[in-house]
Every structure is written in C-alpha cells, then in structure tokens.
Amino acid sequence: MKLLQDLPRNPRYSILLEPVWAIPGTIVLFYAPLYMKEAGLSDIEIGLINSVNLYFAFIFQLFAGSITNKLGRKRTTLIFDLVAWSIPMFIWAFSHNFWLFLIAYLLNATSKFVTVSFNCLIIEDVEEHKRSRVFGILNMIITAAGVLTPIADFGIVPTLASIYFVGGILMTAMFFIRNRYTDETEVGKELMGMHSQTRVLHSLASSLRLFGRSFYKRRLFPIILITVLSNLILQLNFFQVIFFKEQLKFDDRVISFIPVVTALTVMLLYLVIIPRLKKRSEEKYIGFSIILSTIGAVLFLLIPVGNIAMLFLTLIVLAAGNFILQTYRDSLLMNRLGTHEKADMFSAVQTVMTLTAIPSGYLTGLLYHHHPVLLFSVILALYVILMVIMLFLPDPQKHTQVIETYKNM
C-alpha cells in the first residue's frame, strides 16, 4: 500500500483492481494456443486467427486516439473493455471450432481502443518521475498472476473453459467498479471539449501527421522503433508454449509452472533488487534489458530436450529482461510525448506496432510448421537489431548538460 500512497486516484484504484483482470487473463492468454490445439485447430488455423485478429486490431487502432479524445478516457475504457473482454471470454468458454474462436478474437481486437484510453487514464495526472512506478506495478501484477497457472494442471480444456466463464463474470464486475472509482483526466476533459464537434476521420489525419513528424525527432524515433520491434517479438512468441510441449518434450505439469517462475522472478526483481540499485535513467534500464533479453534468446535456442534446469534458467533471464524493457520503455515513451498529444501519438505508435505485427500471426504459424527452431532464431535476430537501435538512444545526461549550457549563455 505504501507504493500507492502518493499516487492520484486513477492509477491507485486501477492498480488495486488489476488483479481481478490479471488472474484469469494471464492464465487464459498463456494457455490459449494449447486450448485451441486441444479443440482441434491446426498450426496454420491458429496462425490465421492470430493474423486476422491483428489485422482488425490495426483497423481499430487507427481510430483509437480520435475516439479516446472524443468520448474521453474513462468512457472509452469501459465500453471497449466490455466488448473486447467480457463478451469474448464467454464465447471462448464454449468455443470448439475455428469460427467461434475467430469471432471471439475479432471482438478482442477492439482492445486496441483500451490500450490508448487506459494508458492515458492512469498516467496523465501522474508526475513524470512516478510513471515508471505505475507501469512497473501493473506489469508486476499481471506477471505475478502466473503463480496460479498450475491450477490448469487438471486438464487444459475443462479447466480453461471454466476459467474463461468465471473470468468473464469477474472482469465485467471489475470494469464497472473501476469506472465508478476513476475520474476523467484533466487533459481528457479539455480534449473532449475540443473534439466534441470534430469528425473522427479528421482527428485520425491529424494524429497520423503528428506521428509522421516524430520520425524527425532524434529523442523520440529510437524509442518508437524499440517499442514497435519489442511488440513484434511478443507476437512471434505466440507458439512458445507449444514449442515447450512438442519439441522440448516437457509435460503439462512442467509447463504449468513456467508462468510461476516468471512471476517469482518479476516480483523479486521489482520488490527487492531494483529498489537497491543505483538510480539510473530510463534509457540505461532499457539498454540493460535489451542485452539481458538477447542473452535469454540465445539460451532459449540451447535448451536441451527435457532439461528443466536449463528451461527455468532461460525463463528467469527472459522474464527479467522483458519486465524491465516493458516497464521503462512505456514510461519513457509516454514522457516523450506532448501533454495534449498523448492519445493521438500513442494511438499512432500502436497503429504502426499492429501494422508490423499483422503478418506475424500467419508467418509465425508457417515458420513453426516448417521448422520450429527457425521461428525462435528470427526472434534472436530481432533482439540483435534492438541492440543496434539502443546505441542511438540519446544520453539524457548529455541532453541535460546541453540545456544547462544554453541557459547559462
């Protein structure tokens, strides 16, 4: 609770309620590929559903910033949380063929509206230096929910179907409760007034122009690239759990403890290790996380069949790298965006992320079907590219020195 005392109302209540979404959400997202496999879907069908989901997510993402500015952060979050999670959770609970899964994933694609509105809702009223803490706590809660994944050890299909159904009820209740205890942000109120008569397409064009100008900003462009590519890696990892079972021959019980290892690593990192480290810039943390993740990707390719010790070592390295990267990447990106441009710019960044990820679903299925190791070699190559981009992140200390020199002239 001490971590939340000095935070405004929106992030405080959102953090307190996040476990209600995170517990069922983390479990079902982790087991989704196996759940579809058990339902009889092929690798290609699973990859196709993933690609269709990403394609529609791209369409929705185009309008996320303008809709968020027009309806407000609070209202947009409630409406599309219900559409993207409540309804699909109930459909997934009874899905037994390709078409039911496809419908549920199409509805889930509207979560792109929430990605923009929720991030603005919890961050806009928070001081810049506290934003990494908000993202860190939320990421830790979502990851920490993995300690409960062994409950799915009682059989993938019956357990997951029950969790989807009960999770749908819990999520729906949480969405209404969170809406009751959060307020529209000050920037959100201002932008709602400005955009009340603005057409959505006009607002979309403005946000894309803003994004286009970001390519010429040296302090913004590298972090946008890092955000886009790290999200692409996340999409390519969709078949990871199937790889563990089919190629590395780990049984369901070992697989059910994978999120537990990840969760314990993240909690230890955030609650014990990071508070004891010397305070450094967000850029430094991002650089360290990319190096750590690259090492993890190398270790991943070296895991011997059935070697649990090597599996868990690799998971610890990857969990630490990915957690630090997501926490400080998101915080740095939000801090670099202008006060009144956050929704439009964040939506534009998310649009590019989704656009690059669209072919990844089908491509992932093809690569895995052709040669599973090839897929994870591509992921390693992307981490190497991130290491190169990392070299172009501006040094904040030098930037501060330039400003001070300018002021003293």
mmCIF file of C-alpha atoms in Angstrom:
data_model
loop_
_atom_site.group_PDB
_atom_site.id
_atom_site.type_symbol
_atom_site.label_atom_id
_atom_site.label_comp_id
_atom_site.label_asym_id
_atom_site.label_seq_id
_atom_site.Cartn_x
_atom_site.Cartn_y
_atom_site.Cartn_z
ATOM 1 C CA MET A 1 0.000 0.000 0.000
ATOM 2 C CA LYS A 2 2.929 2.299 0.683
ATOM 3 C CA LEU A 3 3.754 2.181 -3.031
ATOM 4 C CA LEU A 4 0.336 3.683 -3.829
ATOM 5 C CA GLN A 5 0.012 6.379 -1.147
ATOM 6 C CA ASP A 6 1.309 9.311 -3.200
ATOM 7 C CA LEU A 7 -0.394 8.289 -6.455
ATOM 8 C CA PRO A 8 -3.533 10.029 -7.778
ATOM 9 C CA ARG A 9 -6.966 8.388 -7.664
ATOM 10 C CA ASN A 10 -6.945 6.849 -11.159
ATOM 11 C CA PRO A 11 -3.731 4.804 -11.004
ATOM 12 C CA ARG A 12 -4.346 3.918 -7.354
ATOM 13 C CA TYR A 13 -7.773 2.324 -7.908
ATOM 14 C CA SER A 14 -6.722 0.828 -11.248
ATOM 15 C CA ILE A 15 -3.773 -0.919 -9.586
ATOM 16 C CA LEU A 16 -5.905 -2.189 -6.696
ATOM 17 C CA LEU A 17 -8.457 -3.689 -9.113
ATOM 18 C CA GLU A 18 -5.976 -5.003 -11.703
ATOM 19 C CA PRO A 19 -5.647 -8.498 -10.100
ATOM 20 C CA VAL A 20 -9.318 -9.170 -10.918
ATOM 21 C CA TRP A 21 -8.419 -8.934 -14.622
ATOM 22 C CA ALA A 22 -4.870 -10.243 -14.342
ATOM 23 C CA ILE A 23 -5.573 -13.580 -12.651
ATOM 24 C CA PRO A 24 -7.989 -15.074 -15.225
ATOM 25 C CA GLY A 25 -6.472 -13.020 -18.066
ATOM 26 C CA THR A 26 -2.899 -14.236 -17.536
ATOM 27 C CA ILE A 27 -3.968 -17.865 -17.244
ATOM 28 C CA VAL A 28 -6.125 -17.933 -20.374
ATOM 29 C CA LEU A 29 -3.675 -15.948 -22.507
ATOM 30 C CA PHE A 30 -0.821 -18.289 -21.568
ATOM 31 C CA TYR A 31 -2.791 -21.429 -22.380
ATOM 32 C CA ALA A 32 -4.695 -20.038 -25.415
ATOM 33 C CA PRO A 33 -2.502 -21.775 -28.056
ATOM 34 C CA LEU A 34 -2.777 -25.143 -26.282
ATOM 35 C CA TYR A 35 -6.515 -24.592 -25.727
ATOM 36 C CA MET A 36 -7.002 -24.077 -29.477
ATOM 37 C CA LYS A 37 -4.797 -27.084 -30.245
ATOM 38 C CA GLU A 38 -6.831 -29.300 -27.910
ATOM 39 C CA ALA A 39 -10.003 -28.029 -29.614
ATOM 40 C CA GLY A 40 -8.690 -29.467 -32.887
ATOM 41 C CA LEU A 41 -7.273 -26.398 -34.641
ATOM 42 C CA SER A 42 -4.125 -26.801 -36.762
ATOM 43 C CA ASP A 43 -0.960 -24.666 -36.518
ATOM 44 C CA ILE A 44 -1.966 -22.833 -39.699
ATOM 45 C CA GLU A 45 -5.516 -22.159 -38.411
ATOM 46 C CA ILE A 46 -4.143 -20.817 -35.123
ATOM 47 C CA GLY A 47 -1.716 -18.574 -37.011
ATOM 48 C CA LEU A 48 -4.520 -17.401 -39.333
ATOM 49 C CA ILE A 49 -6.764 -16.435 -36.386
ATOM 50 C CA ASN A 50 -3.863 -14.535 -34.870
ATOM 51 C CA SER A 51 -3.266 -12.649 -38.135
ATOM 52 C CA VAL A 52 -6.964 -11.801 -38.615
ATOM 53 C CA ASN A 53 -7.055 -10.558 -35.013
ATOM 54 C CA LEU A 54 -4.046 -8.323 -35.692
ATOM 55 C CA TYR A 55 -5.493 -7.051 -38.981
ATOM 56 C CA PHE A 56 -8.699 -5.880 -37.321
ATOM 57 C CA ALA A 57 -6.692 -4.583 -34.377
ATOM 58 C CA PHE A 58 -4.857 -2.394 -36.897
ATOM 59 C CA ILE A 59 -8.146 -1.016 -38.253
ATOM 60 C CA PHE A 60 -9.422 -0.246 -34.755
ATOM 61 C CA GLN A 61 -6.074 1.189 -33.699
ATOM 62 C CA LEU A 62 -6.296 3.794 -36.469
ATOM 63 C CA PHE A 63 -9.276 5.341 -34.699
ATOM 64 C CA ALA A 64 -8.282 4.714 -31.070
ATOM 65 C CA GLY A 65 -6.745 8.130 -30.439
ATOM 66 C CA SER A 66 -9.583 10.089 -32.014
ATOM 67 C CA ILE A 67 -12.282 8.024 -30.261
ATOM 68 C CA THR A 68 -10.466 8.395 -26.924
ATOM 69 C CA ASN A 69 -10.317 12.173 -27.348
ATOM 70 C CA LYS A 70 -13.964 12.362 -28.399
ATOM 71 C CA LEU A 71 -15.543 10.033 -25.790
ATOM 72 C CA GLY A 72 -12.998 10.576 -23.025
ATOM 73 C CA ARG A 73 -10.509 8.185 -21.442
ATOM 74 C CA LYS A 74 -12.925 6.844 -18.823
ATOM 75 C CA ARG A 75 -15.914 6.118 -21.075
ATOM 76 C CA THR A 76 -13.810 4.637 -23.890
ATOM 77 C CA THR A 77 -12.121 2.268 -21.427
ATOM 78 C CA LEU A 78 -15.431 0.978 -20.049
ATOM 79 C CA ILE A 79 -17.163 0.482 -23.422
ATOM 80 C CA PHE A 80 -14.352 -1.363 -25.139
ATOM 81 C CA ASP A 81 -13.293 -3.399 -22.109
ATOM 82 C CA LEU A 82 -16.795 -4.893 -22.169
ATOM 83 C CA VAL A 83 -16.646 -5.524 -25.933
ATOM 84 C CA ALA A 84 -13.035 -6.752 -26.022
ATOM 85 C CA TRP A 85 -13.008 -8.931 -22.898
ATOM 86 C CA SER A 86 -16.400 -9.606 -21.302
ATOM 87 C CA ILE A 87 -18.138 -10.915 -24.435
ATOM 88 C CA PRO A 88 -15.157 -12.877 -25.859
ATOM 89 C CA MET A 89 -14.485 -14.568 -22.504
ATOM 90 C CA PHE A 90 -17.964 -16.130 -22.607
ATOM 91 C CA ILE A 91 -17.540 -17.145 -26.266
ATOM 92 C CA TRP A 92 -14.127 -18.716 -25.572
ATOM 93 C CA ALA A 93 -15.665 -20.718 -22.728
ATOM 94 C CA PHE A 94 -17.796 -22.594 -25.264
ATOM 95 C CA SER A 95 -15.516 -22.463 -28.325
ATOM 96 C CA HIS A 96 -14.972 -25.807 -30.012
ATOM 97 C CA ASN A 97 -14.277 -24.866 -33.640
ATOM 98 C CA PHE A 98 -12.388 -22.398 -35.841
ATOM 99 C CA TRP A 99 -15.321 -19.990 -36.349
ATOM 100 C CA LEU A 100 -16.162 -19.461 -32.683
ATOM 101 C CA PHE A 101 -12.511 -18.737 -31.918
ATOM 102 C CA LEU A 102 -12.375 -16.340 -34.879
ATOM 103 C CA ILE A 103 -15.450 -14.372 -33.698
ATOM 104 C CA ALA A 104 -14.061 -14.080 -30.176
ATOM 105 C CA TYR A 105 -10.682 -12.869 -31.424
ATOM 106 C CA LEU A 106 -12.319 -10.334 -33.755
ATOM 107 C CA LEU A 107 -14.157 -8.810 -30.780
ATOM 108 C CA ASN A 108 -10.973 -8.954 -28.707
ATOM 109 C CA ALA A 109 -9.233 -6.840 -31.356
ATOM 110 C CA THR A 110 -11.197 -3.819 -30.080
ATOM 111 C CA SER A 111 -8.929 -3.905 -27.018
ATOM 112 C CA LYS A 112 -6.715 -1.534 -29.027
ATOM 113 C CA PHE A 113 -9.103 1.261 -28.041
ATOM 114 C CA VAL A 114 -8.474 0.402 -24.390
ATOM 115 C CA THR A 115 -4.706 0.273 -24.866
ATOM 116 C CA VAL A 116 -4.762 4.000 -25.629
ATOM 117 C CA SER A 117 -7.560 5.157 -23.321
ATOM 118 C CA PHE A 118 -6.434 3.160 -20.257
ATOM 119 C CA ASN A 119 -2.801 4.248 -20.539
ATOM 120 C CA CYS A 120 -3.914 7.879 -20.727
ATOM 121 C CA LEU A 121 -6.389 7.388 -17.861
ATOM 122 C CA ILE A 122 -3.786 6.079 -15.425
ATOM 123 C CA ILE A 123 -0.829 8.257 -16.465
ATOM 124 C CA GLU A 124 -1.946 11.760 -17.468
ATOM 125 C CA ASP A 125 -2.475 13.017 -13.904
ATOM 126 C CA VAL A 126 0.742 11.393 -12.613
ATOM 127 C CA GLU A 127 4.053 13.235 -12.275
ATOM 128 C CA GLU A 128 6.619 12.111 -14.857
ATOM 129 C CA HIS A 129 9.103 10.617 -12.386
ATOM 130 C CA LYS A 130 6.361 8.382 -10.887
ATOM 131 C CA ARG A 131 5.115 6.921 -14.184
ATOM 132 C CA SER A 132 7.663 4.113 -14.373
ATOM 133 C CA ARG A 133 6.457 3.015 -10.926
ATOM 134 C CA VAL A 134 2.836 2.829 -12.141
ATOM 135 C CA PHE A 135 3.802 0.755 -15.196
ATOM 136 C CA GLY A 136 6.116 -1.374 -13.069
ATOM 137 C CA ILE A 137 3.428 -2.240 -10.510
ATOM 138 C CA LEU A 138 0.852 -3.039 -13.214
ATOM 139 C CA ASN A 139 3.323 -5.230 -15.132
ATOM 140 C CA MET A 140 4.287 -6.982 -11.904
ATOM 141 C CA ILE A 141 0.649 -7.708 -11.014
ATOM 142 C CA ILE A 142 -0.064 -9.153 -14.464
ATOM 143 C CA THR A 143 3.062 -11.309 -14.381
ATOM 144 C CA ALA A 144 2.602 -12.288 -10.719
ATOM 145 C CA ALA A 145 -0.807 -13.749 -11.583
ATOM 146 C CA GLY A 146 1.210 -16.522 -13.230
ATOM 147 C CA VAL A 147 1.725 -18.176 -9.822
ATOM 148 C CA LEU A 148 -1.814 -19.511 -10.178
ATOM 149 C CA THR A 149 -1.352 -21.169 -13.583
ATOM 150 C CA PRO A 150 -0.734 -24.664 -12.101
ATOM 151 C CA ILE A 151 -4.475 -24.809 -11.355
ATOM 152 C CA ALA A 152 -4.831 -25.522 -15.063
ATOM 153 C CA ASP A 153 -2.985 -28.778 -14.415
ATOM 154 C CA PHE A 154 -6.323 -30.575 -14.025
ATOM 155 C CA GLY A 155 -6.826 -30.738 -17.786
ATOM 156 C CA ILE A 156 -6.408 -27.940 -20.318
ATOM 157 C CA VAL A 157 -9.885 -27.841 -21.909
ATOM 158 C CA PRO A 158 -12.239 -28.268 -18.903
ATOM 159 C CA THR A 159 -10.143 -26.041 -16.636
ATOM 160 C CA LEU A 160 -9.703 -23.286 -19.215
ATOM 161 C CA ALA A 161 -13.387 -23.332 -20.181
ATOM 162 C CA SER A 162 -14.322 -22.782 -16.519
ATOM 163 C CA ILE A 163 -11.749 -20.005 -16.081
ATOM 164 C CA TYR A 164 -12.993 -18.245 -19.229
ATOM 165 C CA PHE A 165 -16.570 -18.291 -17.930
ATOM 166 C CA VAL A 166 -15.875 -17.269 -14.325
ATOM 167 C CA GLY A 167 -13.252 -14.772 -15.544
ATOM 168 C CA GLY A 168 -15.824 -13.150 -17.808
ATOM 169 C CA ILE A 169 -18.106 -12.543 -14.816
ATOM 170 C CA LEU A 170 -15.276 -11.168 -12.639
ATOM 171 C CA MET A 171 -13.899 -8.923 -15.377
ATOM 172 C CA THR A 172 -17.308 -7.449 -16.132
ATOM 173 C CA ALA A 173 -17.839 -6.573 -12.473
ATOM 174 C CA MET A 174 -14.345 -5.080 -12.242
ATOM 175 C CA PHE A 175 -14.844 -2.884 -15.311
ATOM 176 C CA PHE A 176 -17.954 -1.260 -13.786
ATOM 177 C CA ILE A 177 -16.336 -0.856 -10.344
ATOM 178 C CA ARG A 178 -13.207 0.746 -11.832
ATOM 179 C CA ASN A 179 -15.360 3.082 -13.892
ATOM 180 C CA ARG A 180 -17.140 4.125 -10.687
ATOM 181 C CA TYR A 181 -13.946 4.936 -8.789
ATOM 182 C CA THR A 182 -11.900 6.673 -11.502
ATOM 183 C CA ASP A 183 -12.285 10.182 -12.900
ATOM 184 C CA GLU A 184 -11.787 11.649 -16.335
ATOM 185 C CA THR A 185 -8.305 13.214 -16.522
ATOM 186 C CA GLU A 186 -7.911 16.989 -16.743
ATOM 187 C CA VAL A 187 -6.334 16.702 -20.194
ATOM 188 C CA GLY A 188 -9.128 14.315 -21.185
ATOM 189 C CA LYS A 189 -11.821 16.828 -20.204
ATOM 190 C CA GLU A 190 -10.099 19.536 -22.194
ATOM 191 C CA LEU A 191 -9.738 17.364 -25.284
ATOM 192 C CA MET A 192 -13.344 16.125 -25.074
ATOM 193 C CA GLY A 193 -14.451 19.746 -25.354
ATOM 194 C CA MET A 194 -12.083 20.420 -28.235
ATOM 195 C CA HIS A 195 -13.089 17.274 -30.159
ATOM 196 C CA SER A 196 -16.825 17.207 -29.415
ATOM 197 C CA GLN A 197 -17.605 18.529 -32.894
ATOM 198 C CA THR A 198 -14.547 17.101 -34.650
ATOM 199 C CA ARG A 199 -15.053 14.323 -37.146
ATOM 200 C CA VAL A 200 -13.236 11.095 -36.349
ATOM 201 C CA LEU A 201 -11.541 10.935 -39.778
ATOM 202 C CA HIS A 202 -10.229 14.492 -39.401
ATOM 203 C CA SER A 203 -8.828 13.639 -35.983
ATOM 204 C CA LEU A 204 -7.245 10.484 -37.442
ATOM 205 C CA ALA A 205 -5.493 12.511 -40.145
ATOM 206 C CA SER A 206 -4.118 14.908 -37.510
ATOM 207 C CA SER A 207 -2.717 12.072 -35.380
ATOM 208 C CA LEU A 208 -1.000 10.478 -38.399
ATOM 209 C CA ARG A 209 0.588 13.834 -39.306
ATOM 210 C CA LEU A 210 1.867 14.121 -35.742
ATOM 211 C CA PHE A 211 3.334 10.643 -35.976
ATOM 212 C CA GLY A 212 4.980 11.458 -39.303
ATOM 213 C CA ARG A 213 6.771 14.407 -37.717
ATOM 214 C CA SER A 214 8.109 12.140 -34.955
ATOM 215 C CA PHE A 215 10.418 10.468 -37.499
ATOM 216 C CA TYR A 216 12.479 13.647 -37.498
ATOM 217 C CA LYS A 217 12.792 13.844 -33.692
ATOM 218 C CA ARG A 218 16.023 12.189 -32.598
ATOM 219 C CA ARG A 219 14.875 11.843 -28.977
ATOM 220 C CA LEU A 220 11.601 10.109 -29.961
ATOM 221 C CA PHE A 221 12.284 7.966 -33.024
ATOM 222 C CA PRO A 222 14.600 5.319 -31.435
ATOM 223 C CA ILE A 223 12.171 4.613 -28.578
ATOM 224 C CA ILE A 224 9.326 4.252 -31.106
ATOM 225 C CA LEU A 225 11.391 1.682 -33.026
ATOM 226 C CA ILE A 226 12.196 -0.186 -29.813
ATOM 227 C CA THR A 227 8.500 -0.184 -28.853
ATOM 228 C CA VAL A 228 7.396 -1.477 -32.264
ATOM 229 C CA LEU A 229 10.028 -4.226 -32.559
ATOM 230 C CA SER A 230 9.685 -5.458 -28.969
ATOM 231 C CA ASN A 231 5.937 -5.796 -29.565
ATOM 232 C CA LEU A 232 6.635 -7.771 -32.751
ATOM 233 C CA ILE A 233 8.810 -10.153 -30.711
ATOM 234 C CA LEU A 234 5.907 -10.626 -28.306
ATOM 235 C CA GLN A 235 3.644 -11.622 -31.209
ATOM 236 C CA LEU A 236 6.219 -14.048 -32.627
ATOM 237 C CA ASN A 237 6.467 -15.780 -29.233
ATOM 238 C CA PHE A 238 2.845 -16.954 -29.560
ATOM 239 C CA PHE A 239 3.934 -20.559 -30.240
ATOM 240 C CA GLN A 240 6.402 -20.686 -27.328
ATOM 241 C CA VAL A 241 4.227 -22.859 -25.082
ATOM 242 C CA ILE A 242 3.542 -25.310 -27.946
ATOM 243 C CA PHE A 243 7.305 -25.473 -28.623
ATOM 244 C CA PHE A 244 7.931 -26.419 -24.988
ATOM 245 C CA LYS A 245 5.456 -29.273 -25.215
ATOM 246 C CA GLU A 246 6.005 -30.628 -28.735
ATOM 247 C CA GLN A 247 9.717 -30.021 -29.363
ATOM 248 C CA LEU A 248 11.304 -29.936 -25.903
ATOM 249 C CA LYS A 249 9.001 -32.695 -24.577
ATOM 250 C CA PHE A 250 8.003 -31.026 -21.300
ATOM 251 C CA ASP A 251 4.764 -32.386 -19.834
ATOM 252 C CA ASP A 252 1.750 -30.265 -18.842
ATOM 253 C CA ARG A 253 2.828 -30.116 -15.198
ATOM 254 C CA VAL A 254 6.234 -28.589 -16.007
ATOM 255 C CA ILE A 255 4.634 -26.177 -18.479
ATOM 256 C CA SER A 256 2.103 -25.054 -15.860
ATOM 257 C CA PHE A 257 4.990 -23.860 -13.670
ATOM 258 C CA ILE A 258 6.576 -21.702 -16.391
ATOM 259 C CA PRO A 259 4.492 -18.598 -15.517
ATOM 260 C CA VAL A 260 5.212 -19.269 -11.826
ATOM 261 C CA VAL A 261 8.962 -18.977 -12.434
ATOM 262 C CA THR A 262 8.368 -15.809 -14.467
ATOM 263 C CA ALA A 263 6.122 -14.339 -11.767
ATOM 264 C CA LEU A 264 8.539 -15.038 -8.911
ATOM 265 C CA THR A 265 11.409 -13.555 -10.937
ATOM 266 C CA VAL A 266 9.494 -10.350 -11.621
ATOM 267 C CA MET A 267 8.340 -9.941 -8.007
ATOM 268 C CA LEU A 268 11.869 -10.480 -6.684
ATOM 269 C CA LEU A 269 13.228 -8.053 -9.271
ATOM 270 C CA TYR A 270 10.719 -5.266 -8.617
ATOM 271 C CA LEU A 271 10.323 -5.555 -4.846
ATOM 272 C CA VAL A 272 13.871 -6.481 -3.813
ATOM 273 C CA ILE A 273 16.526 -5.919 -6.475
ATOM 274 C CA ILE A 274 15.511 -2.736 -8.357
ATOM 275 C CA PRO A 275 14.935 -0.648 -5.160
ATOM 276 C CA ARG A 276 18.545 -1.446 -4.132
ATOM 277 C CA LEU A 277 20.097 -0.487 -7.458
ATOM 278 C CA LYS A 278 21.680 2.895 -8.031
ATOM 279 C CA LYS A 279 19.108 5.210 -9.625
ATOM 280 C CA ARG A 280 19.723 5.459 -13.349
ATOM 281 C CA SER A 281 17.940 6.919 -16.353
ATOM 282 C CA GLU A 282 15.163 5.069 -18.151
ATOM 283 C CA GLU A 283 17.435 4.861 -21.206
ATOM 284 C CA LYS A 284 20.069 2.954 -19.212
ATOM 285 C CA TYR A 285 17.494 0.479 -17.911
ATOM 286 C CA ILE A 286 16.168 -0.081 -21.437
ATOM 287 C CA GLY A 287 19.670 -0.761 -22.744
ATOM 288 C CA PHE A 288 20.383 -3.244 -19.947
ATOM 289 C CA SER A 289 17.051 -5.016 -20.517
ATOM 290 C CA ILE A 290 17.708 -5.482 -24.243
ATOM 291 C CA ILE A 291 21.120 -7.035 -23.531
ATOM 292 C CA LEU A 292 19.533 -9.340 -20.935
ATOM 293 C CA SER A 293 16.728 -10.352 -23.315
ATOM 294 C CA THR A 294 19.227 -11.097 -26.094
ATOM 295 C CA ILE A 295 21.170 -13.398 -23.748
ATOM 296 C CA GLY A 296 17.863 -15.089 -22.873
ATOM 297 C CA ALA A 297 17.050 -15.598 -26.580
ATOM 298 C CA VAL A 298 20.431 -17.287 -27.093
ATOM 299 C CA LEU A 299 19.875 -19.549 -24.066
ATOM 300 C CA PHE A 300 16.395 -20.412 -25.401
ATOM 301 C CA LEU A 301 17.906 -21.977 -28.531
ATOM 302 C CA LEU A 302 20.323 -24.008 -26.388
ATOM 303 C CA ILE A 303 17.750 -25.699 -24.100
ATOM 304 C CA PRO A 304 18.264 -29.486 -24.331
ATOM 305 C CA VAL A 305 15.167 -31.678 -24.678
ATOM 306 C CA GLY A 306 13.613 -32.281 -21.256
ATOM 307 C CA ASN A 307 16.223 -30.225 -19.325
ATOM 308 C CA ILE A 308 14.138 -28.465 -16.656
ATOM 309 C CA ALA A 309 17.087 -26.639 -15.020
ATOM 310 C CA MET A 310 18.120 -25.015 -18.322
ATOM 311 C CA LEU A 311 14.483 -24.181 -19.085
ATOM 312 C CA PHE A 312 13.980 -22.348 -15.804
ATOM 313 C CA LEU A 313 17.332 -20.520 -16.064
ATOM 314 C CA THR A 314 16.351 -19.267 -19.510
ATOM 315 C CA LEU A 315 12.914 -18.212 -18.271
ATOM 316 C CA ILE A 316 14.453 -16.225 -15.394
ATOM 317 C CA VAL A 317 16.750 -14.294 -17.757
ATOM 318 C CA LEU A 318 13.950 -13.625 -20.272
ATOM 319 C CA ALA A 319 11.471 -12.622 -17.551
ATOM 320 C CA ALA A 320 13.899 -10.102 -16.055
ATOM 321 C CA GLY A 321 14.799 -8.626 -19.438
ATOM 322 C CA ASN A 322 11.220 -8.362 -20.716
ATOM 323 C CA PHE A 323 9.853 -6.893 -17.477
ATOM 324 C CA ILE A 324 12.473 -4.135 -17.302
ATOM 325 C CA LEU A 325 12.079 -3.401 -21.020
ATOM 326 C CA GLN A 326 8.278 -3.085 -20.935
ATOM 327 C CA THR A 327 8.239 -1.006 -17.756
ATOM 328 C CA TYR A 328 10.813 1.614 -18.747
ATOM 329 C CA ARG A 329 10.004 1.557 -22.465
ATOM 330 C CA ASP A 330 6.364 2.511 -21.859
ATOM 331 C CA SER A 331 7.272 5.123 -19.253
ATOM 332 C CA LEU A 332 9.913 6.737 -21.486
ATOM 333 C CA LEU A 333 7.566 6.776 -24.474
ATOM 334 C CA MET A 334 4.740 8.446 -22.519
ATOM 335 C CA ASN A 335 7.148 11.007 -21.053
ATOM 336 C CA ARG A 336 8.475 11.890 -24.509
ATOM 337 C CA LEU A 337 5.001 12.534 -25.950
ATOM 338 C CA GLY A 338 3.469 16.014 -25.657
ATOM 339 C CA THR A 339 0.851 16.686 -22.960
ATOM 340 C CA HIS A 340 -2.040 17.229 -25.389
ATOM 341 C CA GLU A 341 -0.727 14.769 -27.981
ATOM 342 C CA LYS A 342 -0.512 11.614 -25.851
ATOM 343 C CA ALA A 343 -3.696 9.909 -27.089
ATOM 344 C CA ASP A 344 -3.096 10.736 -30.771
ATOM 345 C CA MET A 345 0.623 9.906 -30.723
ATOM 346 C CA PHE A 346 0.276 6.791 -28.563
ATOM 347 C CA SER A 347 -2.501 5.590 -30.867
ATOM 348 C CA ALA A 348 -0.309 6.242 -33.922
ATOM 349 C CA VAL A 349 2.585 4.295 -32.356
ATOM 350 C CA GLN A 350 0.216 1.434 -31.513
ATOM 351 C CA THR A 351 -1.088 1.539 -35.093
ATOM 352 C CA VAL A 352 2.406 1.036 -36.504
ATOM 353 C CA MET A 353 3.007 -1.724 -33.939
ATOM 354 C CA THR A 354 -0.137 -3.517 -35.068
ATOM 355 C CA LEU A 355 0.618 -2.969 -38.764
ATOM 356 C CA THR A 356 4.041 -4.609 -38.434
ATOM 357 C CA ALA A 357 2.500 -7.446 -36.412
ATOM 358 C CA ILE A 358 -0.346 -8.256 -38.868
ATOM 359 C CA PRO A 359 1.637 -10.732 -40.998
ATOM 360 C CA SER A 360 3.328 -12.159 -37.911
ATOM 361 C CA GLY A 361 0.385 -14.364 -36.928
ATOM 362 C CA TYR A 362 0.252 -16.294 -40.197
ATOM 363 C CA LEU A 363 4.038 -16.078 -40.640
ATOM 364 C CA THR A 364 4.546 -17.499 -37.141
ATOM 365 C CA GLY A 365 2.322 -20.455 -37.976
ATOM 366 C CA LEU A 366 4.187 -21.076 -41.254
ATOM 367 C CA LEU A 367 7.657 -20.781 -39.698
ATOM 368 C CA TYR A 368 6.753 -23.029 -36.797
ATOM 369 C CA HIS A 369 5.141 -25.579 -39.123
ATOM 370 C CA HIS A 370 8.209 -25.548 -41.406
ATOM 371 C CA HIS A 371 10.905 -25.578 -38.690
ATOM 372 C CA PRO A 372 10.161 -24.532 -35.080
ATOM 373 C CA VAL A 373 13.776 -23.509 -34.314
ATOM 374 C CA LEU A 374 13.741 -21.109 -37.281
ATOM 375 C CA LEU A 375 10.975 -19.087 -35.644
ATOM 376 C CA PHE A 376 12.977 -18.534 -32.468
ATOM 377 C CA SER A 377 16.111 -17.742 -34.485
ATOM 378 C CA VAL A 378 14.162 -14.866 -36.060
ATOM 379 C CA ILE A 379 13.313 -13.637 -32.553
ATOM 380 C CA LEU A 380 17.014 -13.678 -31.617
ATOM 381 C CA ALA A 381 17.817 -11.676 -34.773
ATOM 382 C CA LEU A 382 15.239 -9.034 -33.775
ATOM 383 C CA TYR A 383 16.854 -8.709 -30.338
ATOM 384 C CA VAL A 384 20.201 -8.114 -32.041
ATOM 385 C CA ILE A 385 18.575 -5.340 -34.114
ATOM 386 C CA LEU A 386 17.234 -3.823 -30.881
ATOM 387 C CA MET A 387 20.778 -3.783 -29.502
ATOM 388 C CA VAL A 388 21.878 -1.740 -32.526
ATOM 389 C CA ILE A 389 18.955 0.702 -32.151
ATOM 390 C CA MET A 390 19.806 1.011 -28.451
ATOM 391 C CA LEU A 391 23.072 2.706 -29.436
ATOM 392 C CA PHE A 392 21.057 5.594 -30.894
ATOM 393 C CA LEU A 393 19.095 6.325 -27.717
ATOM 394 C CA PRO A 394 20.170 9.856 -26.673
ATOM 395 C CA ASP A 395 22.142 10.090 -23.427
ATOM 396 C CA PRO A 396 19.854 12.028 -21.027
ATOM 397 C CA GLN A 397 22.836 13.371 -19.093
ATOM 398 C CA LYS A 398 24.309 14.926 -22.223
ATOM 399 C CA HIS A 399 20.899 16.356 -23.119
ATOM 400 C CA THR A 400 20.637 17.941 -19.668
ATOM 401 C CA GLN A 401 24.154 19.371 -19.979
ATOM 402 C CA VAL A 402 23.272 20.962 -23.331
ATOM 403 C CA ILE A 403 20.185 22.603 -21.790
ATOM 404 C CA GLU A 404 22.188 23.915 -18.820
ATOM 405 C CA THR A 405 24.896 25.275 -21.134
ATOM 406 C CA TYR A 406 22.243 27.012 -23.227
ATOM 407 C CA LYS A 407 20.639 28.561 -20.142
ATOM 408 C CA ASN A 408 23.992 29.918 -18.904
ATOM 409 C CA MET A 409 24.856 31.599 -22.201
#
